[in-house]
Amino acid sequence: WAAADAQAARALARARATRAALVRHGDRPALAGLVLPEDAEAHARTLLAPLAGTPALTETLRTWLSLHGSWDRTAVALSVHRNTVRQRIARCAALLEADLDDPDVRMELWFALREG
């Protein structure tokens, strides 16, 4: 952080000295903006590769994550039985070799699904 702060201070001093327009970041920059789009897409493809041939699993996972892991709301959104959702999510966890109860895993999958 110290190096970044020093670099930002030098850039600001130079911009002021040359009367260049300043570029400001938004008040709440998105975390996804910290990764180059091509790197994010490559990571998403690799992470989600085990689900690539099964769009129903991918869509179920995306919907389930967007509804904060709610079996019932996911079932309604997809017009399937809640046990179907449970089976699909269990299959996703097995194929991805991931603990879907871990919030860090869920976050990483959510970002990957947004790129895919």
PDB file of C-alpha atoms in Angstrom:
ATOM      1  CA  TRP A   1       0.000   0.000   0.000  1.00  0.00           C
ATOM      2  CA  ALA A   2       2.833   2.366   0.800  1.00  0.00           C
ATOM      3  CA  ALA A   3       4.295   2.016  -2.701  1.00  0.00           C
ATOM      4  CA  ALA A   4       0.881   2.550  -4.291  1.00  0.00           C
ATOM      5  CA  ASP A   5       0.282   5.601  -2.115  1.00  0.00           C
ATOM      6  CA  ALA A   6       3.646   7.092  -3.109  1.00  0.00           C
ATOM      7  CA  GLN A   7       2.950   6.407  -6.782  1.00  0.00           C
ATOM      8  CA  ALA A   8      -0.486   8.045  -6.522  1.00  0.00           C
ATOM      9  CA  ALA A   9       1.048  11.084  -4.814  1.00  0.00           C
ATOM     10  CA  ARG A  10       3.622  11.445  -7.613  1.00  0.00           C
ATOM     11  CA  ALA A  11       0.916  11.091 -10.264  1.00  0.00           C
ATOM     12  CA  LEU A  12      -1.222  13.736  -8.541  1.00  0.00           C
ATOM     13  CA  ALA A  13       1.727  16.140  -8.252  1.00  0.00           C
ATOM     14  CA  ARG A  14       2.566  15.670 -11.935  1.00  0.00           C
ATOM     15  CA  ALA A  15      -1.072  16.152 -13.006  1.00  0.00           C
ATOM     16  CA  ARG A  16      -1.278  19.379 -11.002  1.00  0.00           C
ATOM     17  CA  ALA A  17       2.049  20.632 -12.338  1.00  0.00           C
ATOM     18  CA  THR A  18       1.067  19.995 -15.945  1.00  0.00           C
ATOM     19  CA  ARG A  19      -2.546  21.058 -15.375  1.00  0.00           C
ATOM     20  CA  ALA A  20      -3.741  17.707 -16.682  1.00  0.00           C
ATOM     21  CA  ALA A  21      -7.301  16.642 -15.986  1.00  0.00           C
ATOM     22  CA  LEU A  22      -7.639  14.391 -12.963  1.00  0.00           C
ATOM     23  CA  VAL A  23      -9.315  11.036 -13.229  1.00  0.00           C
ATOM     24  CA  ARG A  24     -11.192   9.922 -10.140  1.00  0.00           C
ATOM     25  CA  HIS A  25     -12.441   6.499  -9.255  1.00  0.00           C
ATOM     26  CA  GLY A  26     -16.034   6.041  -8.155  1.00  0.00           C
ATOM     27  CA  ASP A  27     -16.914   6.111  -4.496  1.00  0.00           C
ATOM     28  CA  ARG A  28     -17.470   2.334  -4.518  1.00  0.00           C
ATOM     29  CA  PRO A  29     -15.362   0.669  -7.189  1.00  0.00           C
ATOM     30  CA  ALA A  30     -16.432  -2.883  -7.939  1.00  0.00           C
ATOM     31  CA  LEU A  31     -14.208  -5.711  -6.795  1.00  0.00           C
ATOM     32  CA  ALA A  32     -14.554  -7.325 -10.225  1.00  0.00           C
ATOM     33  CA  GLY A  33     -12.912  -4.226 -11.720  1.00  0.00           C
ATOM     34  CA  LEU A  34      -9.617  -5.184 -10.089  1.00  0.00           C
ATOM     35  CA  VAL A  35      -9.137  -8.109 -12.482  1.00  0.00           C
ATOM     36  CA  LEU A  36      -8.606  -7.748 -16.204  1.00  0.00           C
ATOM     37  CA  PRO A  37     -11.673  -9.008 -18.109  1.00  0.00           C
ATOM     38  CA  GLU A  38      -9.667 -11.568 -20.093  1.00  0.00           C
ATOM     39  CA  ASP A  39      -8.131 -12.924 -16.869  1.00  0.00           C
ATOM     40  CA  ALA A  40     -11.554 -13.106 -15.219  1.00  0.00           C
ATOM     41  CA  GLU A  41     -13.005 -14.935 -18.232  1.00  0.00           C
ATOM     42  CA  ALA A  42     -10.127 -17.434 -18.308  1.00  0.00           C
ATOM     43  CA  HIS A  43     -10.502 -18.085 -14.582  1.00  0.00           C
ATOM     44  CA  ALA A  44     -14.272 -18.524 -14.965  1.00  0.00           C
ATOM     45  CA  ARG A  45     -13.847 -21.005 -17.829  1.00  0.00           C
ATOM     46  CA  THR A  46     -11.347 -23.036 -15.816  1.00  0.00           C
ATOM     47  CA  LEU A  47     -13.347 -22.950 -12.581  1.00  0.00           C
ATOM     48  CA  LEU A  48     -16.655 -23.809 -14.234  1.00  0.00           C
ATOM     49  CA  ALA A  49     -15.261 -26.334 -16.741  1.00  0.00           C
ATOM     50  CA  PRO A  50     -16.769 -29.325 -14.887  1.00  0.00           C
ATOM     51  CA  LEU A  51     -20.244 -27.837 -15.482  1.00  0.00           C
ATOM     52  CA  ALA A  52     -19.648 -26.806 -19.098  1.00  0.00           C
ATOM     53  CA  GLY A  53     -21.680 -29.593 -20.682  1.00  0.00           C
ATOM     54  CA  THR A  54     -24.686 -29.243 -18.392  1.00  0.00           C
ATOM     55  CA  PRO A  55     -26.504 -25.917 -18.771  1.00  0.00           C
ATOM     56  CA  ALA A  56     -29.195 -26.989 -16.271  1.00  0.00           C
ATOM     57  CA  LEU A  57     -26.564 -27.292 -13.545  1.00  0.00           C
ATOM     58  CA  THR A  58     -24.989 -23.963 -14.424  1.00  0.00           C
ATOM     59  CA  GLU A  59     -28.336 -22.171 -14.434  1.00  0.00           C
ATOM     60  CA  THR A  60     -29.395 -23.834 -11.192  1.00  0.00           C
ATOM     61  CA  LEU A  61     -26.150 -22.817  -9.503  1.00  0.00           C
ATOM     62  CA  ARG A  62     -26.437 -19.255 -10.800  1.00  0.00           C
ATOM     63  CA  THR A  63     -30.036 -18.948  -9.636  1.00  0.00           C
ATOM     64  CA  TRP A  64     -29.355 -20.607  -6.277  1.00  0.00           C
ATOM     65  CA  LEU A  65     -26.436 -18.282  -5.581  1.00  0.00           C
ATOM     66  CA  SER A  66     -28.442 -15.222  -6.652  1.00  0.00           C
ATOM     67  CA  LEU A  67     -31.180 -16.231  -4.200  1.00  0.00           C
ATOM     68  CA  HIS A  68     -28.704 -16.709  -1.335  1.00  0.00           C
ATOM     69  CA  GLY A  69     -28.993 -20.490  -1.260  1.00  0.00           C
ATOM     70  CA  SER A  70     -32.763 -20.654  -0.922  1.00  0.00           C
ATOM     71  CA  TRP A  71     -33.972 -24.053  -2.111  1.00  0.00           C
ATOM     72  CA  ASP A  72     -37.617 -23.001  -2.301  1.00  0.00           C
ATOM     73  CA  ARG A  73     -37.099 -19.688  -4.093  1.00  0.00           C
ATOM     74  CA  THR A  74     -34.714 -21.337  -6.558  1.00  0.00           C
ATOM     75  CA  ALA A  75     -37.257 -24.082  -7.246  1.00  0.00           C
ATOM     76  CA  VAL A  76     -39.954 -21.492  -7.947  1.00  0.00           C
ATOM     77  CA  ALA A  77     -37.644 -19.420 -10.156  1.00  0.00           C
ATOM     78  CA  LEU A  78     -36.700 -22.473 -12.222  1.00  0.00           C
ATOM     79  CA  SER A  79     -40.138 -24.122 -12.137  1.00  0.00           C
ATOM     80  CA  VAL A  80     -38.749 -27.336 -10.686  1.00  0.00           C
ATOM     81  CA  HIS A  81     -39.253 -29.246  -7.434  1.00  0.00           C
ATOM     82  CA  ARG A  82     -37.072 -28.192  -4.503  1.00  0.00           C
ATOM     83  CA  ASN A  83     -35.572 -31.708  -4.376  1.00  0.00           C
ATOM     84  CA  THR A  84     -34.432 -31.217  -7.965  1.00  0.00           C
ATOM     85  CA  VAL A  85     -32.637 -28.060  -6.856  1.00  0.00           C
ATOM     86  CA  ARG A  86     -31.009 -29.933  -3.960  1.00  0.00           C
ATOM     87  CA  GLN A  87     -29.875 -32.738  -6.269  1.00  0.00           C
ATOM     88  CA  ARG A  88     -28.482 -30.330  -8.855  1.00  0.00           C
ATOM     89  CA  ILE A  89     -26.620 -28.276  -6.257  1.00  0.00           C
ATOM     90  CA  ALA A  90     -25.184 -31.447  -4.728  1.00  0.00           C
ATOM     91  CA  ARG A  91     -24.078 -32.497  -8.219  1.00  0.00           C
ATOM     92  CA  CYS A  92     -22.460 -29.078  -8.775  1.00  0.00           C
ATOM     93  CA  ALA A  93     -20.587 -29.388  -5.487  1.00  0.00           C
ATOM     94  CA  ALA A  94     -19.357 -32.850  -6.437  1.00  0.00           C
ATOM     95  CA  LEU A  95     -18.295 -31.887  -9.966  1.00  0.00           C
ATOM     96  CA  LEU A  96     -16.604 -28.690  -8.780  1.00  0.00           C
ATOM     97  CA  GLU A  97     -15.119 -30.455  -5.748  1.00  0.00           C
ATOM     98  CA  ALA A  98     -16.230 -27.434  -3.750  1.00  0.00           C
ATOM     99  CA  ASP A  99     -17.817 -26.792  -0.363  1.00  0.00           C
ATOM    100  CA  LEU A 100     -20.838 -24.688  -1.301  1.00  0.00           C
ATOM    101  CA  ASP A 101     -21.436 -23.908   2.370  1.00  0.00           C
ATOM    102  CA  ASP A 102     -18.224 -21.839   2.344  1.00  0.00           C
ATOM    103  CA  PRO A 103     -19.034 -18.176   1.606  1.00  0.00           C
ATOM    104  CA  ASP A 104     -15.639 -17.659  -0.070  1.00  0.00           C
ATOM    105  CA  VAL A 105     -16.385 -20.498  -2.481  1.00  0.00           C
ATOM    106  CA  ARG A 106     -19.833 -19.077  -3.184  1.00  0.00           C
ATOM    107  CA  MET A 107     -18.362 -15.639  -3.870  1.00  0.00           C
ATOM    108  CA  GLU A 108     -15.746 -17.000  -6.252  1.00  0.00           C
ATOM    109  CA  LEU A 109     -18.367 -19.032  -8.109  1.00  0.00           C
ATOM    110  CA  TRP A 110     -20.690 -16.018  -8.301  1.00  0.00           C
ATOM    111  CA  PHE A 111     -17.975 -13.885  -9.897  1.00  0.00           C
ATOM    112  CA  ALA A 112     -17.128 -16.724 -12.295  1.00  0.00           C
ATOM    113  CA  LEU A 113     -20.764 -17.170 -13.284  1.00  0.00           C
ATOM    114  CA  ARG A 114     -21.059 -13.435 -13.953  1.00  0.00           C
ATOM    115  CA  GLU A 115     -18.164 -13.702 -16.407  1.00  0.00           C
ATOM    116  CA  GLY A 116     -19.530 -16.811 -18.107  1.00  0.00           C
TER     117      GLY A 116
END
